[in-house]
Amino acid sequence: MLDHRVLHSRTGTARRALLLTCGLAALGFVALLSLGLGSRSVPPGTVLQALLGTVHDRDALVITEMRLPRTVVGLVVGAALGLAGALLQGVTRNPLTSPTTLGINAGAGFAVVTAIYTLHLTQPIHYVWFAFAGATAAALFAQALARGAGDLDPVRLALGGTVLQLVLVSWTSALMLFSERTLDEARFWLAGSLAGRDLAVLTPVLPMLGIGASAGLLIMPALNTLALGDDAAHALGVPVARIRVTALVAVVLLAGSAVAVAGPISFIGLAAPHLVRLTVGTDHRWVLPGCLIAGPLLLLAADLAGRLLARPGEIEVGIITAFVGAPLLAVLARRATR
């Protein structure tokens, strides 16, 4: 019997490892497509030569100066959103929760629009610190509402974050109505996009991304115990409050940085954990690493679709994810009610 259980466990581990390997291969394929496809298609051989620096023609410049930074930003932002969504769903035990629930997107949007209105900012790299500060402040305020006089309540967290999001979105819309210039500058960023982002925009947030990812991955085993319920986790010696706070801090760092770089892109943090759980199961020791693959895979695929559907123009990736994510949310909500 023991040998049978050990064999079953090893088989399950090998299967999950194979699935993650296949996910990595799919991510590499989509990243290659992201480099080669767009308003102008470039053959794979030319893409490889451009990356190796053996050609320097117009196509090579398009790849190295525009598509490569865009693809790298998509990989980083997608991984951050996917991991943040998995952490948040794990600590709240709510499959419909995403970073948007904490008011992160709305907080970043309000801060950026306010900065554009008052300081006349014009470049995405100038938005980064304002977006991160707004996302952090909104998330901390939502946590304060959820904490009250006792421990952090996941239900109050979801409700408080949703209310805060609605308020901040209303304030943001009102502010843009006062200034047509602010509306023109902010609407592109608020749509959520990878276009026009170079690698310099990642530099300010890399430390936060590293700290957030490390903190999230360190608490993977504790999230499995937390899934049994707070009472069971306490009985097994898990410091529930500390794990929950650590996870939420990691979510703020990851999602806040992602929104600061690419704008408020929705549904990646919601969809990636569900996709991973469908393939590798509910063990967070596999779900969280899987989301580091599924998040950028979904984001780059959506960005690629936006480029191909409107050639020679493009549709912002935030619009694509919202268009696909809204029906997904309806399906998940219906399953949850059942």
JSON list of N, CA and C in Angstrom, two decimals, residues 264-296:
[
{"chain": "A", "resi": 264, "resn": "PRO", "atom": "N", "xyz": [-3.78, 49.74, -15.96]},
{"chain": "A", "resi": 264, "resn": "PRO", "atom": "CA", "xyz": [-4.70, 48.82, -15.27]},
{"chain": "A", "resi": 264, "resn": "PRO", "atom": "C", "xyz": [-5.24, 47.73, -16.19]},
{"chain": "A", "resi": 265, "resn": "ILE", "atom": "N", "xyz": [-4.49, 46.63, -16.33]},
{"chain": "A", "resi": 265, "resn": "ILE", "atom": "CA", "xyz": [-4.91, 45.49, -17.15]},
{"chain": "A", "resi": 265, "resn": "ILE", "atom": "C", "xyz": [-5.68, 44.52, -16.27]},
{"chain": "A", "resi": 266, "resn": "SER", "atom": "N", "xyz": [-6.92, 44.25, -16.64]},
{"chain": "A", "resi": 266, "resn": "SER", "atom": "CA", "xyz": [-7.81, 43.43, -15.82]},
{"chain": "A", "resi": 266, "resn": "SER", "atom": "C", "xyz": [-7.79, 41.97, -16.26]},
{"chain": "A", "resi": 267, "resn": "PHE", "atom": "N", "xyz": [-8.27, 41.11, -15.36]},
{"chain": "A", "resi": 267, "resn": "PHE", "atom": "CA", "xyz": [-8.63, 39.71, -15.61]},
{"chain": "A", "resi": 267, "resn": "PHE", "atom": "C", "xyz": [-7.45, 38.75, -15.75]},
{"chain": "A", "resi": 268, "resn": "ILE", "atom": "N", "xyz": [-6.23, 39.22, -15.97]},
{"chain": "A", "resi": 268, "resn": "ILE", "atom": "CA", "xyz": [-5.09, 38.29, -15.99]},
{"chain": "A", "resi": 268, "resn": "ILE", "atom": "C", "xyz": [-4.92, 37.66, -14.61]},
{"chain": "A", "resi": 269, "resn": "GLY", "atom": "N", "xyz": [-5.01, 38.48, -13.56]},
{"chain": "A", "resi": 269, "resn": "GLY", "atom": "CA", "xyz": [-4.89, 37.96, -12.21]},
{"chain": "A", "resi": 269, "resn": "GLY", "atom": "C", "xyz": [-6.05, 37.07, -11.80]},
{"chain": "A", "resi": 270, "resn": "LEU", "atom": "N", "xyz": [-7.18, 37.19, -12.46]},
{"chain": "A", "resi": 270, "resn": "LEU", "atom": "CA", "xyz": [-8.33, 36.33, -12.19]},
{"chain": "A", "resi": 270, "resn": "LEU", "atom": "C", "xyz": [-8.23, 35.03, -12.97]},
{"chain": "A", "resi": 271, "resn": "ALA", "atom": "N", "xyz": [-7.88, 35.12, -14.25]},
{"chain": "A", "resi": 271, "resn": "ALA", "atom": "CA", "xyz": [-7.94, 33.96, -15.13]},
{"chain": "A", "resi": 271, "resn": "ALA", "atom": "C", "xyz": [-6.76, 33.01, -14.96]},
{"chain": "A", "resi": 272, "resn": "ALA", "atom": "N", "xyz": [-5.54, 33.54, -14.75]},
{"chain": "A", "resi": 272, "resn": "ALA", "atom": "CA", "xyz": [-4.36, 32.69, -14.71]},
{"chain": "A", "resi": 272, "resn": "ALA", "atom": "C", "xyz": [-4.44, 31.62, -13.61]},
{"chain": "A", "resi": 273, "resn": "PRO", "atom": "N", "xyz": [-4.83, 31.95, -12.36]},
{"chain": "A", "resi": 273, "resn": "PRO", "atom": "CA", "xyz": [-4.92, 30.89, -11.35]},
{"chain": "A", "resi": 273, "resn": "PRO", "atom": "C", "xyz": [-5.94, 29.82, -11.69]},
{"chain": "A", "resi": 274, "resn": "HIS", "atom": "N", "xyz": [-7.06, 30.20, -12.30]},
{"chain": "A", "resi": 274, "resn": "HIS", "atom": "CA", "xyz": [-8.06, 29.20, -12.68]},
{"chain": "A", "resi": 274, "resn": "HIS", "atom": "C", "xyz": [-7.52, 28.27, -13.75]},
{"chain": "A", "resi": 275, "resn": "LEU", "atom": "N", "xyz": [-6.82, 28.82, -14.73]},
{"chain": "A", "resi": 275, "resn": "LEU", "atom": "CA", "xyz": [-6.24, 28.00, -15.78]},
{"chain": "A", "resi": 275, "resn": "LEU", "atom": "C", "xyz": [-5.23, 27.01, -15.21]},
{"chain": "A", "resi": 276, "resn": "VAL", "atom": "N", "xyz": [-4.41, 27.47, -14.27]},
{"chain": "A", "resi": 276, "resn": "VAL", "atom": "CA", "xyz": [-3.39, 26.60, -13.68]},
{"chain": "A", "resi": 276, "resn": "VAL", "atom": "C", "xyz": [-4.03, 25.52, -12.82]},
{"chain": "A", "resi": 277, "resn": "ARG", "atom": "N", "xyz": [-5.04, 25.87, -12.04]},
{"chain": "A", "resi": 277, "resn": "ARG", "atom": "CA", "xyz": [-5.69, 24.87, -11.19]},
{"chain": "A", "resi": 277, "resn": "ARG", "atom": "C", "xyz": [-6.39, 23.80, -12.02]},
{"chain": "A", "resi": 278, "resn": "LEU", "atom": "N", "xyz": [-6.86, 24.16, -13.19]},
{"chain": "A", "resi": 278, "resn": "LEU", "atom": "CA", "xyz": [-7.49, 23.16, -14.06]},
{"chain": "A", "resi": 278, "resn": "LEU", "atom": "C", "xyz": [-6.48, 22.14, -14.58]},
{"chain": "A", "resi": 279, "resn": "THR", "atom": "N", "xyz": [-5.21, 22.51, -14.63]},
{"chain": "A", "resi": 279, "resn": "THR", "atom": "CA", "xyz": [-4.20, 21.63, -15.21]},
{"chain": "A", "resi": 279, "resn": "THR", "atom": "C", "xyz": [-3.37, 20.89, -14.15]},
{"chain": "A", "resi": 280, "resn": "VAL", "atom": "N", "xyz": [-2.98, 21.58, -13.06]},
{"chain": "A", "resi": 280, "resn": "VAL", "atom": "CA", "xyz": [-2.07, 20.94, -12.09]},
{"chain": "A", "resi": 280, "resn": "VAL", "atom": "C", "xyz": [-2.73, 20.69, -10.74]},
{"chain": "A", "resi": 281, "resn": "GLY", "atom": "N", "xyz": [-3.99, 21.08, -10.57]},
{"chain": "A", "resi": 281, "resn": "GLY", "atom": "CA", "xyz": [-4.65, 20.86, -9.29]},
{"chain": "A", "resi": 281, "resn": "GLY", "atom": "C", "xyz": [-4.57, 22.09, -8.39]},
{"chain": "A", "resi": 282, "resn": "THR", "atom": "N", "xyz": [-4.91, 21.90, -7.13]},
{"chain": "A", "resi": 282, "resn": "THR", "atom": "CA", "xyz": [-5.06, 23.03, -6.20]},
{"chain": "A", "resi": 282, "resn": "THR", "atom": "C", "xyz": [-3.87, 23.22, -5.26]},
{"chain": "A", "resi": 283, "resn": "ASP", "atom": "N", "xyz": [-2.84, 22.41, -5.38]},
{"chain": "A", "resi": 283, "resn": "ASP", "atom": "CA", "xyz": [-1.66, 22.53, -4.53]},
{"chain": "A", "resi": 283, "resn": "ASP", "atom": "C", "xyz": [-0.93, 23.82, -4.88]},
{"chain": "A", "resi": 284, "resn": "HIS", "atom": "N", "xyz": [-0.85, 24.75, -3.91]},
{"chain": "A", "resi": 284, "resn": "HIS", "atom": "CA", "xyz": [-0.23, 26.05, -4.19]},
{"chain": "A", "resi": 284, "resn": "HIS", "atom": "C", "xyz": [1.25, 25.94, -4.52]},
{"chain": "A", "resi": 285, "resn": "ARG", "atom": "N", "xyz": [1.89, 24.85, -4.14]},
{"chain": "A", "resi": 285, "resn": "ARG", "atom": "CA", "xyz": [3.29, 24.66, -4.48]},
{"chain": "A", "resi": 285, "resn": "ARG", "atom": "C", "xyz": [3.48, 24.48, -5.99]},
{"chain": "A", "resi": 286, "resn": "TRP", "atom": "N", "xyz": [2.40, 24.15, -6.68]},
{"chain": "A", "resi": 286, "resn": "TRP", "atom": "CA", "xyz": [2.41, 24.07, -8.13]},
{"chain": "A", "resi": 286, "resn": "TRP", "atom": "C", "xyz": [1.63, 25.22, -8.77]},
{"chain": "A", "resi": 287, "resn": "VAL", "atom": "N", "xyz": [0.60, 25.69, -8.08]},
{"chain": "A", "resi": 287, "resn": "VAL", "atom": "CA", "xyz": [-0.23, 26.75, -8.65]},
{"chain": "A", "resi": 287, "resn": "VAL", "atom": "C", "xyz": [0.56, 28.05, -8.82]},
{"chain": "A", "resi": 288, "resn": "LEU", "atom": "N", "xyz": [1.30, 28.44, -7.79]},
{"chain": "A", "resi": 288, "resn": "LEU", "atom": "CA", "xyz": [2.02, 29.72, -7.86]},
{"chain": "A", "resi": 288, "resn": "LEU", "atom": "C", "xyz": [3.10, 29.71, -8.94]},
{"chain": "A", "resi": 289, "resn": "PRO", "atom": "N", "xyz": [3.97, 28.69, -9.02]},
{"chain": "A", "resi": 289, "resn": "PRO", "atom": "CA", "xyz": [4.91, 28.66, -10.15]},
{"chain": "A", "resi": 289, "resn": "PRO", "atom": "C", "xyz": [4.20, 28.59, -11.50]},
{"chain": "A", "resi": 290, "resn": "GLY", "atom": "N", "xyz": [3.07, 27.86, -11.55]},
{"chain": "A", "resi": 290, "resn": "GLY", "atom": "CA", "xyz": [2.32, 27.78, -12.80]},
{"chain": "A", "resi": 290, "resn": "GLY", "atom": "C", "xyz": [1.80, 29.14, -13.24]},
{"chain": "A", "resi": 291, "resn": "CYS", "atom": "N", "xyz": [1.40, 29.98, -12.28]},
{"chain": "A", "resi": 291, "resn": "CYS", "atom": "CA", "xyz": [0.89, 31.30, -12.63]},
{"chain": "A", "resi": 291, "resn": "CYS", "atom": "C", "xyz": [1.99, 32.21, -13.17]},
{"chain": "A", "resi": 292, "resn": "LEU", "atom": "N", "xyz": [3.24, 31.94, -12.80]},
{"chain": "A", "resi": 292, "resn": "LEU", "atom": "CA", "xyz": [4.36, 32.69, -13.38]},
{"chain": "A", "resi": 292, "resn": "LEU", "atom": "C", "xyz": [4.50, 32.39, -14.87]},
{"chain": "A", "resi": 293, "resn": "ILE", "atom": "N", "xyz": [3.93, 31.28, -15.31]},
{"chain": "A", "resi": 293, "resn": "ILE", "atom": "CA", "xyz": [3.93, 30.93, -16.74]},
{"chain": "A", "resi": 293, "resn": "ILE", "atom": "C", "xyz": [2.61, 31.35, -17.39]},
{"chain": "A", "resi": 294, "resn": "ALA", "atom": "N", "xyz": [1.49, 31.02, -16.74]},
{"chain": "A", "resi": 294, "resn": "ALA", "atom": "CA", "xyz": [0.18, 31.29, -17.34]},
{"chain": "A", "resi": 294, "resn": "ALA", "atom": "C", "xyz": [-0.09, 32.78, -17.47]},
{"chain": "A", "resi": 295, "resn": "GLY", "atom": "N", "xyz": [0.34, 33.59, -16.50]},
{"chain": "A", "resi": 295, "resn": "GLY", "atom": "CA", "xyz": [0.08, 35.02, -16.56]},
{"chain": "A", "resi": 295, "resn": "GLY", "atom": "C", "xyz": [0.68, 35.67, -17.80]},
{"chain": "A", "resi": 296, "resn": "PRO", "atom": "N", "xyz": [2.00, 35.54, -18.02]},
{"chain": "A", "resi": 296, "resn": "PRO", "atom": "CA", "xyz": [2.57, 36.13, -19.25]},
{"chain": "A", "resi": 296, "resn": "PRO", "atom": "C", "xyz": [2.07, 35.47, -20.52]}
]
